[in-house]
Amino acid sequence: MKFLTILFATLLSFNTFAYKPTLSQRMEMADLLRNSKYSEMIKLFDAGYDPNDIVYSNINDEDMEVRYIHIITSSAVDNDIKKDVQETLKALIRNGAWIEATTGTGRFPVYQASTFEKLKILHEAGADIFREYIRNDGYIQPARDFVRTAKGLDYMYSLGMETDCDYVQVNFPDIEDKWYMHHHGMGYQEYCFPW
């Protein structure tokens, strides 16, 4: 039933008026991104600009298939106005961006997402929040390994992500006692080393 709900929501959100942009339109969109003009990007996506267009660059290989959803979910834009970034991500999704799109190096939006807000937007749109990342060397990186913020950790944990003592201690040492006390009623030492 959940699958059908997600499928129906995805079909409803797809912009049937999406157009394939010309080279000059692609260059213009890439320039808006480079200059953090998110409100103008949103207008173009809502007007039908293909939300799955590969980001134009004269230095990047198009075979890498880096799309706007990859750039907007990445940590590279975290220093920009977060609300604008979130609204751009919502506009991409609303207009049919592929929330599971994979780059030529195997990265995907949930992997790229670097804040709780972006993770939540992607999850609510139906993205697989526990999708694993398979590196070029074959190593399978579980979803918990690419959670980058304490709020993101809490969100993933609330959705059923399993953690272990080493993970929280290594990745979030500044909050480990508070986190364990909040979730398990005891500090890191008591929870992880009860003997």
PDB file of C-alpha atoms in Angstrom:
ATOM      1  CA  MET A   1       0.000   0.000   0.000  1.00  0.00           C
ATOM      2  CA  LYS A   2       2.847   2.395   0.879  1.00  0.00           C
ATOM      3  CA  PHE A   3       4.442   1.701  -2.515  1.00  0.00           C
ATOM      4  CA  LEU A   4       1.196   2.557  -4.332  1.00  0.00           C
ATOM      5  CA  THR A   5       0.822   5.779  -2.335  1.00  0.00           C
ATOM      6  CA  ILE A   6       4.376   6.831  -3.205  1.00  0.00           C
ATOM      7  CA  LEU A   7       3.882   5.890  -6.859  1.00  0.00           C
ATOM      8  CA  PHE A   8       0.626   7.844  -7.051  1.00  0.00           C
ATOM      9  CA  ALA A   9       2.194  10.896  -5.368  1.00  0.00           C
ATOM     10  CA  THR A  10       5.160  10.705  -7.751  1.00  0.00           C
ATOM     11  CA  LEU A  11       2.896  10.535 -10.796  1.00  0.00           C
ATOM     12  CA  LEU A  12       0.851  13.486  -9.566  1.00  0.00           C
ATOM     13  CA  SER A  13       3.944  15.556  -8.895  1.00  0.00           C
ATOM     14  CA  PHE A  14       5.487  14.960 -12.318  1.00  0.00           C
ATOM     15  CA  ASN A  15       5.422  18.074 -14.460  1.00  0.00           C
ATOM     16  CA  THR A  16       3.914  16.903 -17.757  1.00  0.00           C
ATOM     17  CA  PHE A  17       4.900  20.206 -19.361  1.00  0.00           C
ATOM     18  CA  ALA A  18       8.644  19.764 -18.817  1.00  0.00           C
ATOM     19  CA  TYR A  19      10.692  20.904 -21.778  1.00  0.00           C
ATOM     20  CA  LYS A  20      14.183  19.947 -22.869  1.00  0.00           C
ATOM     21  CA  PRO A  21      16.238  23.125 -22.475  1.00  0.00           C
ATOM     22  CA  THR A  22      18.395  24.561 -25.221  1.00  0.00           C
ATOM     23  CA  LEU A  23      22.137  25.025 -24.721  1.00  0.00           C
ATOM     24  CA  SER A  24      21.671  28.709 -23.846  1.00  0.00           C
ATOM     25  CA  GLN A  25      18.907  27.843 -21.350  1.00  0.00           C
ATOM     26  CA  ARG A  26      21.156  25.195 -19.784  1.00  0.00           C
ATOM     27  CA  MET A  27      23.997  27.696 -19.506  1.00  0.00           C
ATOM     28  CA  GLU A  28      21.628  30.219 -17.911  1.00  0.00           C
ATOM     29  CA  MET A  29      20.395  27.683 -15.326  1.00  0.00           C
ATOM     30  CA  ALA A  30      23.962  26.654 -14.470  1.00  0.00           C
ATOM     31  CA  ASP A  31      24.841  30.328 -14.017  1.00  0.00           C
ATOM     32  CA  LEU A  32      21.876  30.836 -11.657  1.00  0.00           C
ATOM     33  CA  LEU A  33      23.081  27.871  -9.597  1.00  0.00           C
ATOM     34  CA  ARG A  34      26.661  29.133  -9.519  1.00  0.00           C
ATOM     35  CA  ASN A  35      25.423  32.516  -8.249  1.00  0.00           C
ATOM     36  CA  SER A  36      22.970  31.019  -5.708  1.00  0.00           C
ATOM     37  CA  LYS A  37      19.930  32.585  -7.392  1.00  0.00           C
ATOM     38  CA  TYR A  38      17.584  29.911  -6.095  1.00  0.00           C
ATOM     39  CA  SER A  39      14.313  31.830  -6.429  1.00  0.00           C
ATOM     40  CA  GLU A  40      14.997  32.313 -10.150  1.00  0.00           C
ATOM     41  CA  MET A  41      15.829  28.626 -10.523  1.00  0.00           C
ATOM     42  CA  ILE A  42      12.534  27.707  -8.844  1.00  0.00           C
ATOM     43  CA  LYS A  43      10.613  29.876 -11.318  1.00  0.00           C
ATOM     44  CA  LEU A  44      12.268  28.105 -14.254  1.00  0.00           C
ATOM     45  CA  PHE A  45      11.606  24.618 -12.824  1.00  0.00           C
ATOM     46  CA  ASP A  46       7.968  25.553 -12.166  1.00  0.00           C
ATOM     47  CA  ALA A  47       7.729  26.912 -15.723  1.00  0.00           C
ATOM     48  CA  GLY A  48       8.761  23.519 -17.125  1.00  0.00           C
ATOM     49  CA  TYR A  49      12.566  23.421 -17.230  1.00  0.00           C
ATOM     50  CA  ASP A  50      13.513  19.715 -17.160  1.00  0.00           C
ATOM     51  CA  PRO A  51      14.195  18.979 -13.446  1.00  0.00           C
ATOM     52  CA  ASN A  52      16.363  16.014 -14.460  1.00  0.00           C
ATOM     53  CA  ASP A  53      18.669  17.981 -16.725  1.00  0.00           C
ATOM     54  CA  ILE A  54      22.368  17.284 -16.232  1.00  0.00           C
ATOM     55  CA  VAL A  55      24.073  20.389 -14.845  1.00  0.00           C
ATOM     56  CA  TYR A  56      25.831  22.177 -17.695  1.00  0.00           C
ATOM     57  CA  SER A  57      29.557  22.677 -17.265  1.00  0.00           C
ATOM     58  CA  ASN A  58      32.308  23.103 -19.786  1.00  0.00           C
ATOM     59  CA  ILE A  59      34.736  21.397 -17.410  1.00  0.00           C
ATOM     60  CA  ASN A  60      32.695  18.424 -16.149  1.00  0.00           C
ATOM     61  CA  ASP A  61      32.058  15.296 -18.172  1.00  0.00           C
ATOM     62  CA  GLU A  62      28.316  14.868 -18.827  1.00  0.00           C
ATOM     63  CA  ASP A  63      28.796  11.126 -18.383  1.00  0.00           C
ATOM     64  CA  MET A  64      29.052  11.833 -14.645  1.00  0.00           C
ATOM     65  CA  GLU A  65      25.303  12.588 -14.824  1.00  0.00           C
ATOM     66  CA  VAL A  66      25.349  15.202 -12.071  1.00  0.00           C
ATOM     67  CA  ARG A  67      21.814  16.589 -11.942  1.00  0.00           C
ATOM     68  CA  TYR A  68      20.418  19.588 -10.086  1.00  0.00           C
ATOM     69  CA  ILE A  69      19.019  17.388  -7.323  1.00  0.00           C
ATOM     70  CA  HIS A  70      22.577  16.170  -6.587  1.00  0.00           C
ATOM     71  CA  ILE A  71      23.964  19.688  -6.310  1.00  0.00           C
ATOM     72  CA  ILE A  72      21.069  21.037  -4.223  1.00  0.00           C
ATOM     73  CA  THR A  73      21.263  18.146  -1.742  1.00  0.00           C
ATOM     74  CA  SER A  74      25.041  18.326  -1.358  1.00  0.00           C
ATOM     75  CA  SER A  75      26.993  19.987   1.435  1.00  0.00           C
ATOM     76  CA  ALA A  76      28.449  22.405  -1.115  1.00  0.00           C
ATOM     77  CA  VAL A  77      25.336  24.573  -0.776  1.00  0.00           C
ATOM     78  CA  ASP A  78      24.948  24.362   3.018  1.00  0.00           C
ATOM     79  CA  ASN A  79      26.556  27.766   3.506  1.00  0.00           C
ATOM     80  CA  ASP A  80      23.960  29.412   1.308  1.00  0.00           C
ATOM     81  CA  ILE A  81      20.540  30.514   2.560  1.00  0.00           C
ATOM     82  CA  LYS A  82      19.164  27.190   3.747  1.00  0.00           C
ATOM     83  CA  LYS A  83      15.493  28.078   3.306  1.00  0.00           C
ATOM     84  CA  ASP A  84      16.105  28.926  -0.353  1.00  0.00           C
ATOM     85  CA  VAL A  85      18.002  25.667  -0.830  1.00  0.00           C
ATOM     86  CA  GLN A  86      15.169  23.692   0.767  1.00  0.00           C
ATOM     87  CA  GLU A  87      12.596  25.436  -1.421  1.00  0.00           C
ATOM     88  CA  THR A  88      14.678  24.640  -4.522  1.00  0.00           C
ATOM     89  CA  LEU A  89      14.807  20.983  -3.513  1.00  0.00           C
ATOM     90  CA  LYS A  90      11.033  20.980  -3.034  1.00  0.00           C
ATOM     91  CA  ALA A  91      10.573  22.601  -6.451  1.00  0.00           C
ATOM     92  CA  LEU A  92      12.747  19.955  -8.086  1.00  0.00           C
ATOM     93  CA  ILE A  93      10.727  17.168  -6.453  1.00  0.00           C
ATOM     94  CA  ARG A  94       7.403  18.858  -7.192  1.00  0.00           C
ATOM     95  CA  ASN A  95       8.344  19.035 -10.858  1.00  0.00           C
ATOM     96  CA  GLY A  96       9.433  15.409 -11.184  1.00  0.00           C
ATOM     97  CA  ALA A  97      13.123  15.223 -10.270  1.00  0.00           C
ATOM     98  CA  TRP A  98      14.296  11.654  -9.832  1.00  0.00           C
ATOM     99  CA  ILE A  99      14.807  11.298  -6.086  1.00  0.00           C
ATOM    100  CA  GLU A 100      16.886   8.147  -6.570  1.00  0.00           C
ATOM    101  CA  ALA A 101      18.985   9.553  -9.453  1.00  0.00           C
ATOM    102  CA  THR A 102      22.519   8.173  -9.382  1.00  0.00           C
ATOM    103  CA  THR A 103      25.612   9.978 -10.644  1.00  0.00           C
ATOM    104  CA  GLY A 104      28.325   8.318 -12.686  1.00  0.00           C
ATOM    105  CA  THR A 105      30.253   7.817  -9.424  1.00  0.00           C
ATOM    106  CA  GLY A 106      27.290   6.135  -7.695  1.00  0.00           C
ATOM    107  CA  ARG A 107      26.149   9.038  -5.511  1.00  0.00           C
ATOM    108  CA  PHE A 108      22.458   9.762  -4.985  1.00  0.00           C
ATOM    109  CA  PRO A 109      20.403  12.474  -3.246  1.00  0.00           C
ATOM    110  CA  VAL A 110      20.089  10.800   0.186  1.00  0.00           C
ATOM    111  CA  TYR A 111      23.849  10.161   0.161  1.00  0.00           C
ATOM    112  CA  GLN A 112      24.476  13.783  -0.788  1.00  0.00           C
ATOM    113  CA  ALA A 113      22.014  15.236   1.739  1.00  0.00           C
ATOM    114  CA  SER A 114      23.962  16.906   4.482  1.00  0.00           C
ATOM    115  CA  THR A 115      21.284  18.367   6.737  1.00  0.00           C
ATOM    116  CA  PHE A 116      18.291  16.987   8.593  1.00  0.00           C
ATOM    117  CA  GLU A 117      15.998  19.257   6.573  1.00  0.00           C
ATOM    118  CA  LYS A 118      17.138  17.826   3.244  1.00  0.00           C
ATOM    119  CA  LEU A 119      16.919  14.239   4.515  1.00  0.00           C
ATOM    120  CA  LYS A 120      13.363  14.851   5.708  1.00  0.00           C
ATOM    121  CA  ILE A 121      12.270  16.435   2.410  1.00  0.00           C
ATOM    122  CA  LEU A 122      13.705  13.502   0.447  1.00  0.00           C
ATOM    123  CA  HIS A 123      12.206  10.902   2.780  1.00  0.00           C
ATOM    124  CA  GLU A 124       8.756  12.500   2.694  1.00  0.00           C
ATOM    125  CA  ALA A 125       8.957  12.477  -1.107  1.00  0.00           C
ATOM    126  CA  GLY A 126       9.530   8.711  -1.032  1.00  0.00           C
ATOM    127  CA  ALA A 127      13.315   8.407  -1.247  1.00  0.00           C
ATOM    128  CA  ASP A 128      14.854   5.252   0.200  1.00  0.00           C
ATOM    129  CA  ILE A 129      16.303   6.708   3.392  1.00  0.00           C
ATOM    130  CA  PHE A 130      18.279   3.505   4.103  1.00  0.00           C
ATOM    131  CA  ARG A 131      19.779   3.067   0.624  1.00  0.00           C
ATOM    132  CA  GLU A 132      23.378   1.855   0.719  1.00  0.00           C
ATOM    133  CA  TYR A 133      26.221   3.478  -1.192  1.00  0.00           C
ATOM    134  CA  ILE A 134      28.432   1.068  -3.112  1.00  0.00           C
ATOM    135  CA  ARG A 135      31.859   2.602  -3.580  1.00  0.00           C
ATOM    136  CA  ASN A 136      34.035   2.007  -6.636  1.00  0.00           C
ATOM    137  CA  ASP A 137      36.170  -0.421  -4.636  1.00  0.00           C
ATOM    138  CA  GLY A 138      33.068  -2.532  -3.861  1.00  0.00           C
ATOM    139  CA  TYR A 139      32.774  -1.468  -0.218  1.00  0.00           C
ATOM    140  CA  ILE A 140      29.119  -1.154   0.788  1.00  0.00           C
ATOM    141  CA  GLN A 141      28.577   1.893   2.942  1.00  0.00           C
ATOM    142  CA  PRO A 142      25.399   1.696   5.052  1.00  0.00           C
ATOM    143  CA  ALA A 143      23.108   4.737   5.236  1.00  0.00           C
ATOM    144  CA  ARG A 144      24.101   5.516   8.809  1.00  0.00           C
ATOM    145  CA  ASP A 145      27.661   6.204   7.661  1.00  0.00           C
ATOM    146  CA  PHE A 146      26.641   9.205   5.619  1.00  0.00           C
ATOM    147  CA  VAL A 147      24.490  10.947   8.216  1.00  0.00           C
ATOM    148  CA  ARG A 148      26.384  14.198   8.767  1.00  0.00           C
ATOM    149  CA  THR A 149      24.486  16.031  11.506  1.00  0.00           C
ATOM    150  CA  ALA A 150      23.182  15.231  14.978  1.00  0.00           C
ATOM    151  CA  LYS A 151      19.627  16.140  13.915  1.00  0.00           C
ATOM    152  CA  GLY A 152      20.011  13.863  10.908  1.00  0.00           C
ATOM    153  CA  LEU A 153      21.190  11.082  13.227  1.00  0.00           C
ATOM    154  CA  ASP A 154      18.119  11.539  15.437  1.00  0.00           C
ATOM    155  CA  TYR A 155      15.827  11.514  12.395  1.00  0.00           C
ATOM    156  CA  MET A 156      17.358   8.342  10.976  1.00  0.00           C
ATOM    157  CA  TYR A 157      17.240   6.701  14.405  1.00  0.00           C
ATOM    158  CA  SER A 158      13.532   7.593  14.749  1.00  0.00           C
ATOM    159  CA  LEU A 159      12.943   5.802  11.435  1.00  0.00           C
ATOM    160  CA  GLY A 160      14.569   2.617  12.677  1.00  0.00           C
ATOM    161  CA  MET A 161      18.245   3.051  11.829  1.00  0.00           C
ATOM    162  CA  GLU A 162      20.394   0.920  14.094  1.00  0.00           C
ATOM    163  CA  THR A 163      23.478   2.453  15.604  1.00  0.00           C
ATOM    164  CA  ASP A 164      26.285   0.997  17.605  1.00  0.00           C
ATOM    165  CA  CYS A 165      28.525   2.483  20.266  1.00  0.00           C
ATOM    166  CA  ASP A 166      31.499   2.986  17.974  1.00  0.00           C
ATOM    167  CA  TYR A 167      29.448   4.822  15.352  1.00  0.00           C
ATOM    168  CA  VAL A 168      28.028   7.525  17.625  1.00  0.00           C
ATOM    169  CA  GLN A 169      31.270   7.863  19.599  1.00  0.00           C
ATOM    170  CA  VAL A 170      33.438   8.278  16.492  1.00  0.00           C
ATOM    171  CA  ASN A 171      31.095  10.452  14.414  1.00  0.00           C
ATOM    172  CA  PHE A 172      29.367  12.538  17.097  1.00  0.00           C
ATOM    173  CA  PRO A 173      31.681  12.648  20.152  1.00  0.00           C
ATOM    174  CA  ASP A 174      30.427  16.073  21.259  1.00  0.00           C
ATOM    175  CA  ILE A 175      26.871  14.789  21.774  1.00  0.00           C
ATOM    176  CA  GLU A 176      27.418  11.126  22.607  1.00  0.00           C
ATOM    177  CA  ASP A 177      26.463  11.303  26.317  1.00  0.00           C
ATOM    178  CA  LYS A 178      23.465  13.528  25.640  1.00  0.00           C
ATOM    179  CA  TRP A 179      22.356  11.307  22.732  1.00  0.00           C
ATOM    180  CA  TYR A 180      22.580   8.069  24.717  1.00  0.00           C
ATOM    181  CA  MET A 181      20.870   9.652  27.723  1.00  0.00           C
ATOM    182  CA  HIS A 182      18.033  10.904  25.509  1.00  0.00           C
ATOM    183  CA  HIS A 183      17.514   7.612  23.645  1.00  0.00           C
ATOM    184  CA  HIS A 184      18.532   5.006  26.214  1.00  0.00           C
ATOM    185  CA  GLY A 185      18.247   6.720  29.605  1.00  0.00           C
ATOM    186  CA  MET A 186      21.958   6.377  30.375  1.00  0.00           C
ATOM    187  CA  GLY A 187      25.231   7.902  29.221  1.00  0.00           C
ATOM    188  CA  TYR A 188      27.703   6.520  26.687  1.00  0.00           C
ATOM    189  CA  GLN A 189      29.890   4.691  29.220  1.00  0.00           C
ATOM    190  CA  GLU A 190      26.948   3.099  31.039  1.00  0.00           C
ATOM    191  CA  TYR A 191      25.198   2.033  27.833  1.00  0.00           C
ATOM    192  CA  CYS A 192      28.210   0.840  25.856  1.00  0.00           C
ATOM    193  CA  PHE A 193      30.332  -0.573  28.665  1.00  0.00           C
ATOM    194  CA  PRO A 194      27.920  -1.922  31.297  1.00  0.00           C
ATOM    195  CA  TRP A 195      30.469  -4.298  32.832  1.00  0.00           C
TER     196      TRP A 195
END
